[in-house]
Amino acid sequence: MERSIAYIGFGEAGRAFATGHAPELRLSAFDLKRAAMRDAFAEAQVEDAASAEQALTGAEAVLSLVTADEALLAANDYAPYLAPGALWIDMNSIAPDTKRAAAHAIEASGGRYVDVAVMAPVHPAGRAVPLLVSGPHAEAGAELLEAMGFTHVRVIAGDIGAASSVKMIRSVIVKGIEALTAECMLAAEAAGVRGEVLASLDASDKPKPWAERADYNLDRMLVHGTRRAAEMAEVVKTLEALGIDAAMTHGTVQRQREAGAIGQGAPHGLDAKLQLLLDRKAKAA
C-alpha cells in the first residue's frame, strides 16, 4: 500500500533521508529554494511540489527539515494544509520552547506533532543516523520513521521538548568545542606556538591527534557555520530558559556565524583553513 510523505525543506538532511527510499513511499517536497532543487528532487525520485499546500495535501506525515530560524515559521504557515491527524515530524535543531510553540500551531490545525532530535551528522549515515523521539505521539512518529527506513530510532520519556533538550544541551559541548578550537588555534598561530600548543593537547588527550581534530572542527565551522550559529542561538534560548548564564554559548554563536559568513567552503588542511580565517580577520580590521 502506497504511503504519502511530504518534506518541508530539501537541503542536506532532506536529500540524505529521501535518497533510495522504498518504492511503496510516495514522497513530495517543497523548498523555498525550489528552482535550485530540481536536480535534487529528480535524483531522489521525489515529487517537486509547486507549493507547500500541494506537498502537504493528503500526506499522512510531514518531515520538517528547514533551517533553525525557519522552523516555527514553517509550522505556523503550513499547519492549515495538514490532513486531519497527519504527523508533523519536526527534525529541526531548535529549542524546546520553540518546538512547543510549533506544536501548538500544528495541533490547533488538527495535526499531531512529534519532537525528533537528529543526534549525528546526516552524512554518511543517511537513514542510519541516530534519532531521539519524544512527545505524546512519539510512538506513532517512531513507527512511521522506521517504515521510512530509519534504523536507529529511540523513543525517550517526556513530552514535546524532551528530545530537543538532549540535542540542545549536548550541542553546548559539541559546537562549543569547535568554536573554542578556532579561538585557540588563531591565538596559537598569532603567538607562533601552534606546534607546541598542539603537542601539549596531544599529551593530555589521546583519542585523536589535535591537529586532526582542529582541522576537522574548523572544517565544520567553515562549511556549516551559518546553520550552526542559528542552532546555537536556539541553544542560548534553551539554557536561558533553564536559568543558566549562556556566556560561552553566546560566544559560540558569534564564532560559528563569523566562520560561516566567509562563504568560501573549507580548503584542504589546517594551514589553509587558518590562513583563510586570518585573512578574513585582517580584511575586517
Short mmCIF file of N, CA, C and O in Angstrom, two decimals, residues 117-121 130 132 163-177 228 231-232 235 238-239:
data_model
loop_
_atom_site.label_atom_id
_atom_site.label_comp_id
_atom_site.label_asym_id
_atom_site.label_seq_id
_atom_site.Cartn_x
_atom_site.Cartn_y
_atom_site.Cartn_z
N ALA A 117 14.97 14.61 17.53
CA ALA A 117 16.32 15.17 17.55
C ALA A 117 17.23 14.27 16.72
O ALA A 117 17.29 13.06 16.95
N VAL A 118 17.91 14.88 15.76
CA VAL A 118 18.89 14.17 14.93
C VAL A 118 20.24 14.29 15.63
O VAL A 118 20.78 15.37 15.78
N MET A 119 20.79 13.14 16.07
CA MET A 119 21.88 13.16 17.03
C MET A 119 23.27 12.98 16.44
O MET A 119 24.24 12.80 17.19
N ALA A 120 23.41 13.02 15.12
CA ALA A 120 24.73 12.88 14.49
C ALA A 120 24.63 13.49 13.09
O ALA A 120 23.52 13.74 12.59
N PRO A 121 25.76 13.75 12.43
CA PRO A 121 25.72 14.26 11.05
C PRO A 121 24.96 13.31 10.13
O PRO A 121 25.04 12.08 10.28
N PRO A 130 21.30 8.30 14.23
CA PRO A 130 20.51 8.11 15.46
C PRO A 130 19.47 9.22 15.64
O PRO A 130 19.78 10.40 15.48
N LEU A 132 16.32 10.62 18.35
CA LEU A 132 15.56 10.56 19.59
C LEU A 132 14.18 11.15 19.32
O LEU A 132 14.06 12.17 18.63
N ALA A 163 13.26 15.43 23.63
CA ALA A 163 14.29 15.05 22.65
C ALA A 163 15.15 16.26 22.28
O ALA A 163 16.38 16.17 22.22
N SER A 164 14.50 17.39 22.03
CA SER A 164 15.27 18.58 21.64
C SER A 164 16.15 19.07 22.78
O SER A 164 17.23 19.64 22.54
N SER A 165 15.74 18.86 24.03
CA SER A 165 16.58 19.25 25.17
C SER A 165 17.91 18.49 25.14
O SER A 165 18.98 19.06 25.40
N VAL A 166 17.84 17.19 24.86
CA VAL A 166 19.07 16.40 24.78
C VAL A 166 19.98 16.96 23.69
O VAL A 166 21.18 17.17 23.90
N LYS A 167 19.40 17.21 22.53
CA LYS A 167 20.18 17.73 21.40
C LYS A 167 20.77 19.10 21.72
O LYS A 167 21.96 19.35 21.49
N MET A 168 19.97 20.01 22.24
CA MET A 168 20.43 21.37 22.51
C MET A 168 21.54 21.39 23.55
O MET A 168 22.57 22.05 23.38
N ILE A 169 21.32 20.68 24.64
CA ILE A 169 22.29 20.73 25.74
C ILE A 169 23.59 20.02 25.34
O ILE A 169 24.69 20.47 25.68
N ARG A 170 23.50 18.94 24.59
CA ARG A 170 24.69 18.27 24.06
C ARG A 170 25.49 19.21 23.15
O ARG A 170 26.73 19.18 23.14
N SER A 171 24.79 20.05 22.42
CA SER A 171 25.45 20.96 21.49
C SER A 171 26.33 22.00 22.19
O SER A 171 27.23 22.56 21.57
N VAL A 172 26.06 22.26 23.46
CA VAL A 172 26.93 23.17 24.21
C VAL A 172 28.37 22.68 24.13
O VAL A 172 29.30 23.47 23.92
N ILE A 173 28.57 21.37 24.24
CA ILE A 173 29.91 20.79 24.13
C ILE A 173 30.33 20.64 22.67
O ILE A 173 31.40 21.10 22.26
N VAL A 174 29.49 19.99 21.87
CA VAL A 174 29.90 19.64 20.51
C VAL A 174 30.24 20.87 19.68
O VAL A 174 31.31 20.98 19.08
N LYS A 175 29.32 21.84 19.64
CA LYS A 175 29.58 23.04 18.85
C LYS A 175 30.51 23.99 19.58
O LYS A 175 31.27 24.73 18.96
N GLY A 176 30.44 23.97 20.91
CA GLY A 176 31.32 24.84 21.68
C GLY A 176 32.79 24.49 21.50
O GLY A 176 33.65 25.36 21.40
N ILE A 177 33.10 23.18 21.44
CA ILE A 177 34.49 22.77 21.23
C ILE A 177 34.99 23.26 19.88
O ILE A 177 36.14 23.68 19.73
N ARG A 228 24.88 26.38 11.93
CA ARG A 228 25.18 26.04 13.32
C ARG A 228 24.99 27.24 14.24
O ARG A 228 24.59 27.09 15.39
N GLU A 231 21.43 27.32 15.04
CA GLU A 231 21.12 26.28 16.02
C GLU A 231 21.60 26.68 17.42
O GLU A 231 20.89 26.50 18.41
N MET A 232 22.80 27.26 17.48
CA MET A 232 23.34 27.63 18.79
C MET A 232 22.57 28.80 19.42
O MET A 232 22.52 28.92 20.64
N VAL A 235 20.19 27.10 21.28
CA VAL A 235 20.79 26.56 22.50
C VAL A 235 20.82 27.64 23.58
O VAL A 235 20.56 27.36 24.76
N THR A 238 17.60 27.75 25.12
CA THR A 238 17.41 26.59 25.98
C THR A 238 18.03 26.81 27.35
O THR A 238 17.40 26.57 28.39
N LEU A 239 19.30 27.27 27.36
CA LEU A 239 20.00 27.48 28.63
C LEU A 239 19.33 28.59 29.44
O LEU A 239 19.15 28.45 30.66
#
